Coordinates of C-alpha atoms in Angstrom, one line a residue:
M1121 CA -9.8 29.8 14.3
N1122 CA -7.4 27.9 16.4
I1123 CA -4.6 25.4 15.6
K1124 CA -4.0 22.6 18.1
L1125 CA -0.3 21.9 18.7
V1126 CA 0.8 18.5 20.1
T1127 CA 4.5 18.3 21.0
T1128 CA 6.1 15.0 21.9
T1129 CA 9.6 14.6 23.3
Y1130 CA 11.7 11.7 24.2
Q1131 CA 14.3 11.8 26.9
E1132 CA 16.1 8.6 27.6
D1133 CA 13.2 6.8 25.9
N1134 CA 10.6 8.5 28.3
K1135 CA 7.8 10.0 26.3
N1136 CA 6.4 13.3 27.3
T1137 CA 3.5 14.9 25.3
F1138 CA 2.4 18.5 25.7
E1139 CA -0.9 20.1 24.2
S1140 CA -1.5 23.8 23.4
S1141 CA -3.6 25.9 21.2
K1142 CA -2.9 29.0 19.1
A1143 CA -5.1 31.3 17.4
F1144 CA -4.7 32.4 13.8
S1145 CA -4.3 36.1 13.4
V1146 CA -4.6 38.8 10.6
D1147 CA -1.5 39.1 8.5
R1148 CA 0.2 42.3 9.8
G1149 CA 3.4 41.9 7.8
V1150 CA 5.2 40.2 10.7
E1151 CA 8.4 38.4 9.5
M1152 CA 9.5 36.5 12.5
K1153 CA 8.1 33.3 14.1
V1154 CA 5.1 33.0 11.7
V1155 CA 3.5 30.5 9.6
N1156 CA 1.9 31.9 6.5
I1157 CA -1.0 30.2 4.8
Y1158 CA -2.0 30.9 1.1
P1159 CA -5.3 29.1 0.5
E1160 CA -5.4 30.3 -3.0
M1161 CA -2.5 28.1 -3.9
E1162 CA -3.4 24.7 -4.9
Y1163 CA -1.2 21.7 -5.7
Q1164 CA -2.3 18.0 -5.9
T1165 CA -5.3 16.6 -4.1
F1166 CA -4.3 14.6 -1.1
D1167 CA -6.5 11.5 -0.6
G1168 CA -5.5 10.5 2.9
F1169 CA -3.5 8.1 5.1
G1170 CA -3.7 4.5 5.7
G1171 CA -1.9 1.2 6.6
A1172 CA -1.6 -2.5 5.5
I1173 CA -3.7 -5.2 7.0
T1174 CA -1.7 -8.2 6.3
E1175 CA -2.4 -11.7 7.6
A1176 CA 0.3 -11.2 10.2
A1177 CA -1.3 -8.1 11.4
G1178 CA -4.7 -9.9 11.6
Y1179 CA -3.1 -12.9 13.4
T1180 CA -1.5 -10.5 16.0
F1181 CA -4.8 -8.7 16.5
S1182 CA -6.6 -11.9 17.0
L1183 CA -4.4 -12.7 20.1
M1184 CA -4.9 -9.4 21.9
S1185 CA -7.4 -8.7 24.6
E1186 CA -10.6 -6.9 23.6
E1187 CA -9.5 -3.8 25.4
K1188 CA -6.2 -3.7 23.6
Q1189 CA -7.9 -4.4 20.3
K1190 CA -10.2 -1.4 20.8
R1191 CA -7.1 0.9 21.7
I1192 CA -5.3 -0.2 18.5
L1193 CA -8.4 0.3 16.4
D1194 CA -9.1 3.7 17.9
A1195 CA -5.6 4.8 17.6
Y1196 CA -5.6 4.2 13.9
F1197 CA -9.2 4.6 12.7
G1198 CA -11.0 6.3 15.5
S1199 CA -12.1 9.9 15.5
N1200 CA -9.5 10.8 18.2
G1201 CA -6.8 8.8 16.3
N1202 CA -5.1 9.0 12.9
R1203 CA -8.5 8.5 11.2
Y1204 CA -7.0 6.3 8.5
N1205 CA -9.2 6.1 5.5
L1206 CA -7.1 3.7 3.3
I1207 CA -6.2 0.1 3.6
R1208 CA -3.8 -2.1 1.6
T1209 CA -4.0 -5.9 1.7
H1210 CA -2.6 -8.8 -0.3
I1211 CA -4.0 -11.1 -3.0
D1212 CA -3.2 -14.6 -1.6
S1213 CA -0.1 -14.9 0.8
C1214 CA 2.6 -12.2 1.1
D1215 CA 6.0 -12.0 3.1
F1216 CA 3.9 -11.1 6.2
S1217 CA 1.5 -14.0 6.2
V1218 CA 1.7 -16.8 8.7
G1219 CA 2.1 -19.2 5.9
Q1220 CA 1.9 -19.4 2.1
Y1221 CA -1.4 -20.0 0.4
A1222 CA -3.5 -19.3 -2.7
A1223 CA -7.2 -19.1 -3.1
L1224 CA -7.1 -21.4 -5.9
E1225 CA -4.6 -24.3 -6.7
D1226 CA -6.2 -26.2 -9.6
P1227 CA -4.6 -25.3 -12.9
E1228 CA -7.8 -26.7 -14.7
D1229 CA -10.4 -24.7 -12.6
T1230 CA -10.8 -21.7 -14.9
G1231 CA -14.4 -21.5 -13.7
F1232 CA -13.2 -20.8 -10.2
N1233 CA -15.4 -23.5 -8.6
S1234 CA -12.7 -24.3 -6.0
F1235 CA -11.8 -20.6 -5.4
S1236 CA -11.8 -20.0 -1.6
L1237 CA -11.0 -17.0 0.6
E1238 CA -11.0 -19.3 3.7
R1239 CA -7.5 -17.9 4.8
D1240 CA -8.6 -14.4 4.3
E1241 CA -11.7 -15.1 6.5
K1242 CA -9.6 -16.2 9.4
Y1243 CA -7.5 -13.1 10.2
I1244 CA -7.6 -10.4 7.4
I1245 CA -11.4 -10.0 6.9
P1246 CA -12.3 -9.9 10.6
L1247 CA -9.7 -7.1 11.1
L1248 CA -11.1 -5.2 8.1
K1249 CA -14.5 -5.3 9.4
E1250 CA -13.5 -4.1 12.8
A1251 CA -11.4 -1.3 11.3
Q1252 CA -14.5 -0.1 9.2
Q1253 CA -16.7 -0.4 12.2
M1254 CA -14.4 1.9 14.2
A1255 CA -14.0 4.4 11.4
G1256 CA -17.8 4.5 11.0
K1257 CA -17.5 4.5 7.3
T1258 CA -16.6 2.5 4.3
L1259 CA -12.7 2.4 3.9
S1260 CA -11.0 2.6 0.6
V1261 CA -9.1 -0.8 0.0
M1262 CA -6.1 -1.6 -2.3
L1263 CA -5.3 -5.1 -3.3
S1264 CA -1.8 -6.1 -4.4
P1265 CA -0.5 -9.6 -5.4
W1266 CA 2.9 -10.7 -4.3
S1267 CA 2.8 -13.9 -6.4
P1268 CA 0.5 -15.8 -8.7
P1269 CA -0.3 -19.3 -7.7
A1270 CA 2.8 -21.6 -8.2
F1271 CA 1.5 -23.4 -11.1
M1272 CA 1.3 -20.2 -13.1
K1273 CA 5.0 -19.3 -12.7
T1274 CA 8.1 -20.3 -14.6
N1275 CA 9.9 -21.5 -11.4
G1276 CA 6.8 -23.4 -10.1
Q1277 CA 6.9 -21.8 -6.7
R1278 CA 5.6 -18.7 -5.0
T1279 CA 9.1 -17.7 -3.7
E1280 CA 12.4 -16.8 -5.3
G1281 CA 11.0 -14.5 -8.1
G1282 CA 10.2 -16.4 -11.3
S1283 CA 7.7 -14.8 -13.7
L1284 CA 4.1 -15.4 -14.9
K1285 CA 4.0 -18.0 -17.6
P1286 CA 2.6 -16.4 -20.9
E1287 CA -0.1 -19.2 -21.2
Y1288 CA -1.4 -18.2 -17.8
R1289 CA -1.7 -14.4 -18.3
Q1290 CA -5.5 -14.6 -19.1
F1291 CA -6.2 -17.0 -16.2
W1292 CA -4.2 -14.7 -13.8
A1293 CA -6.1 -11.6 -15.0
E1294 CA -9.4 -13.2 -14.3
Y1295 CA -8.2 -14.6 -10.9
I1296 CA -7.4 -11.0 -9.9
C1297 CA -10.9 -9.8 -11.1
H1298 CA -12.5 -12.7 -9.2
Y1299 CA -10.6 -11.8 -6.0
I1300 CA -11.8 -8.2 -6.3
K1301 CA -15.4 -9.1 -6.8
Q1302 CA -15.3 -11.5 -3.9
Y1303 CA -14.0 -8.7 -1.6
R1304 CA -16.6 -6.3 -2.9
N1305 CA -19.4 -8.8 -2.2
K1306 CA -18.2 -9.0 1.4
G1307 CA -18.8 -5.2 1.7
F1308 CA -15.3 -3.7 1.1
A1309 CA -14.7 -0.9 -1.3
V1310 CA -11.8 -2.4 -3.3
D1311 CA -11.2 0.6 -5.6
M1312 CA -7.5 0.3 -6.3
I1313 CA -5.0 -2.5 -7.3
T1314 CA -1.4 -2.7 -8.1
I1315 CA -0.3 -5.1 -10.8
Q1316 CA 2.6 -6.6 -8.8
N1317 CA 4.3 -6.0 -5.5
E1318 CA 7.9 -5.2 -6.1
P1319 CA 8.2 -6.5 -9.7
N1320 CA 11.9 -5.9 -9.8
A1321 CA 12.8 -8.0 -6.8
T1322 CA 13.7 -11.7 -6.5
Q1323 CA 12.8 -12.4 -2.7
T1324 CA 13.1 -15.5 -0.5
W1325 CA 9.3 -14.9 0.1
D1326 CA 6.4 -14.6 -2.3
S1327 CA 7.6 -12.7 -5.4
C1328 CA 7.3 -12.4 -9.1
L1329 CA 9.3 -10.5 -11.6
Y1330 CA 7.9 -8.4 -14.4
S1331 CA 10.0 -6.3 -16.8
S1332 CA 8.5 -3.1 -17.8
E1333 CA 7.4 -4.6 -21.1
Q1334 CA 5.9 -7.6 -19.4
E1335 CA 3.9 -5.4 -17.0
K1336 CA 2.8 -3.3 -19.9
E1337 CA 1.6 -6.3 -22.0
F1338 CA -0.1 -7.9 -19.1
L1339 CA -2.0 -4.6 -18.3
R1340 CA -2.8 -3.7 -21.9
D1341 CA -3.6 -7.2 -23.4
Y1342 CA -5.1 -9.1 -20.4
L1343 CA -5.8 -7.3 -17.1
Y1344 CA -7.5 -4.2 -18.6
P1345 CA -9.8 -6.2 -21.0
S1346 CA -10.7 -8.5 -18.2
L1347 CA -11.5 -5.6 -15.8
M1348 CA -13.8 -4.2 -18.4
A1349 CA -15.4 -7.6 -19.1
N1350 CA -16.1 -8.1 -15.4
G1351 CA -17.7 -4.7 -14.9
L1352 CA -14.8 -3.3 -13.0
E1353 CA -14.2 -0.2 -15.1
D1354 CA -14.4 2.0 -12.0
L1355 CA -11.1 0.3 -10.5
E1356 CA -8.0 2.3 -10.4
V1357 CA -4.9 0.5 -11.6
C1358 CA -1.4 1.4 -10.2
I1359 CA 1.8 0.4 -11.9
W1360 CA 5.3 -0.2 -10.4
D1361 CA 4.6 -0.7 -6.7
H1362 CA 8.3 -0.6 -5.9
N1363 CA 11.1 1.7 -4.7
K1364 CA 11.1 5.4 -5.7
E1365 CA 14.3 5.7 -7.6
R1366 CA 13.1 3.9 -10.7
M1367 CA 9.5 4.9 -10.7
F1368 CA 10.0 7.6 -13.4
E1369 CA 11.6 5.2 -15.8
R1370 CA 8.9 2.5 -15.2
A1371 CA 6.1 5.1 -15.8
C1372 CA 7.7 6.2 -19.0
E1373 CA 8.2 2.7 -20.3
I1374 CA 4.5 1.7 -19.5
I1375 CA 2.4 4.8 -20.1
D1376 CA 1.8 5.5 -23.8
K1377 CA -1.2 6.5 -26.0
D1378 CA -2.7 3.1 -25.7
T1379 CA -2.2 2.5 -22.0
D1380 CA -2.6 6.1 -20.7
K1381 CA -6.3 5.4 -20.0
M1382 CA -5.5 2.1 -18.3
V1383 CA -3.2 3.5 -15.6
Q1384 CA -4.5 5.7 -12.9
G1385 CA -1.5 5.8 -10.6
I1386 CA 2.1 5.0 -9.9
A1387 CA 2.7 3.3 -6.5
F1388 CA 6.0 3.4 -4.7
H1389 CA 7.9 2.1 -1.7
W1390 CA 10.5 3.6 0.7
Y1391 CA 13.4 1.3 1.3
T1392 CA 16.3 2.7 -0.6
G1393 CA 16.4 6.4 0.3
E1394 CA 14.3 9.5 -0.2
H1395 CA 14.5 10.1 -3.9
F1396 CA 12.0 13.0 -3.8
D1397 CA 13.3 14.1 -7.2
A1398 CA 11.9 10.9 -8.7
I1399 CA 8.4 11.5 -7.4
K1400 CA 8.7 15.1 -8.7
L1401 CA 9.6 14.0 -12.1
V1402 CA 6.7 11.7 -12.4
R1403 CA 4.3 14.4 -11.1
E1404 CA 5.7 16.8 -13.7
K1405 CA 5.5 14.3 -16.8
F1406 CA 2.2 12.6 -15.7
P1407 CA 0.2 15.4 -13.9
D1408 CA -3.1 13.4 -14.2
K1409 CA -1.8 10.3 -12.4
K1410 CA -2.0 9.6 -8.7
L1411 CA 1.3 9.0 -6.8
I1412 CA 0.6 6.7 -4.0
F1413 CA 3.1 5.6 -1.2
T1414 CA 2.1 1.9 -0.7
E1415 CA 4.7 0.5 1.5
G1416 CA 7.7 1.4 3.8
C1417 CA 9.0 1.1 7.3
V1418 CA 12.0 2.1 9.4
E1419 CA 13.6 -1.3 9.3
Y1420 CA 14.5 -2.9 12.6
S1421 CA 17.4 -4.8 11.2
R1422 CA 19.0 -1.6 9.9
F1423 CA 18.0 1.0 12.6
S1424 CA 17.5 -1.0 15.8
E1425 CA 19.8 1.4 17.7
A1426 CA 18.2 4.7 16.5
G1427 CA 15.4 4.9 19.1
Q1428 CA 11.8 6.0 18.8
L1429 CA 12.5 9.7 18.3
A1430 CA 15.0 9.2 15.4
N1431 CA 12.5 6.7 13.8
A1432 CA 9.7 9.1 14.1
Q1433 CA 11.8 11.9 12.5
M1434 CA 12.9 9.7 9.6
Y1435 CA 9.0 8.9 9.0
A1436 CA 8.1 12.6 9.2
Y1437 CA 11.0 13.7 7.0
D1438 CA 9.9 11.2 4.2
I1439 CA 6.3 11.9 4.5
I1440 CA 6.8 15.7 4.2
G1441 CA 9.2 15.3 1.3
N1442 CA 6.9 12.9 -0.5
I1443 CA 4.0 15.3 -0.1
N1444 CA 6.1 18.3 -1.4
A1445 CA 7.1 16.3 -4.4
G1446 CA 3.6 15.5 -5.4
M1447 CA 2.3 12.5 -3.5
N1448 CA -1.5 12.0 -3.3
S1449 CA -1.8 9.5 -0.5
F1450 CA 0.4 7.5 2.0
I1451 CA -0.3 3.9 3.0
D1452 CA 1.9 2.7 5.7
W1453 CA 3.1 -1.0 6.0
N1454 CA 1.8 -3.5 8.8
I1455 CA -0.4 -1.7 11.2
L1456 CA 0.7 -4.0 14.0
L1457 CA 2.9 -7.0 14.5
N1458 CA 4.4 -9.1 17.3
K1459 CA 8.1 -9.0 18.2
E1460 CA 8.7 -11.7 15.6
G1461 CA 6.7 -10.2 12.8
S1462 CA 4.8 -13.3 12.2
R1463 CA 6.6 -13.4 8.9
T1464 CA 6.8 -16.3 6.4
M1465 CA 10.3 -17.2 5.3

């Protein structure tokens, strides 16, 4: 049995890649320059790697030549590339959309007669289809909301935080279920959701605040019953979906004897440091829950001078640390962008 080694170096931003192959050998008690493998030792199951297909990513993809589109798809989803098997995308608009939108804007339309995925059909769904075709299999899709429609929120807008009005909790739960079913009807295996992207952050873009008690109540009293009523009992629900350092507290505050069956995972981001200890604490206290990295990037605004090698090293360090702490899967942020990011502000 051989292991393929690919070594990439950067010197003055010039990339050089070297490939070699090494054969596994019988253990002869060597103590220097060895990698020992112990297959009998098992930890968490690792479900795979993936990336986010946002509207901005789909828009950028639509402007590329057919040749470049194929190269991008092959690099991420092809048999010779990263072979991504996971996708995260957004319910309605997010901060990486080309404009704000919602699939439904009528407060009286509880029957979803005016519900439309017209915006998703323009850039997101075409890229999802191309990705699945390149992968040659059905990809696992996670949906995450950045904000309910403006009429459902206390501040009357998608941006600047605000929270979900209590009288719209049931409507919003049904809205999420309808979105999932529409995506499934289009041939996408939506098998995971998060309740809210970054529920602890007031942003100048699409955002919505949930305290731990609000998130718990929405899940227990509205979202979970709606999922059951809509035949979506197979869907995996992840809580938190925010930075690592408070994921343990949020998990402890939401998961109890009543909600334990309703929560399949804790999602987390990487913008405020490594915090591998937080991941490990959640793994130890909730060993049956999936720990899913759902968003992160080496932010250009903070690390513009670092260079490609330093950025790659930061990524590798965090991924390895997350896995060692108990992570089950890693979903990177936007799979591609233009230089401006095609970002709503």
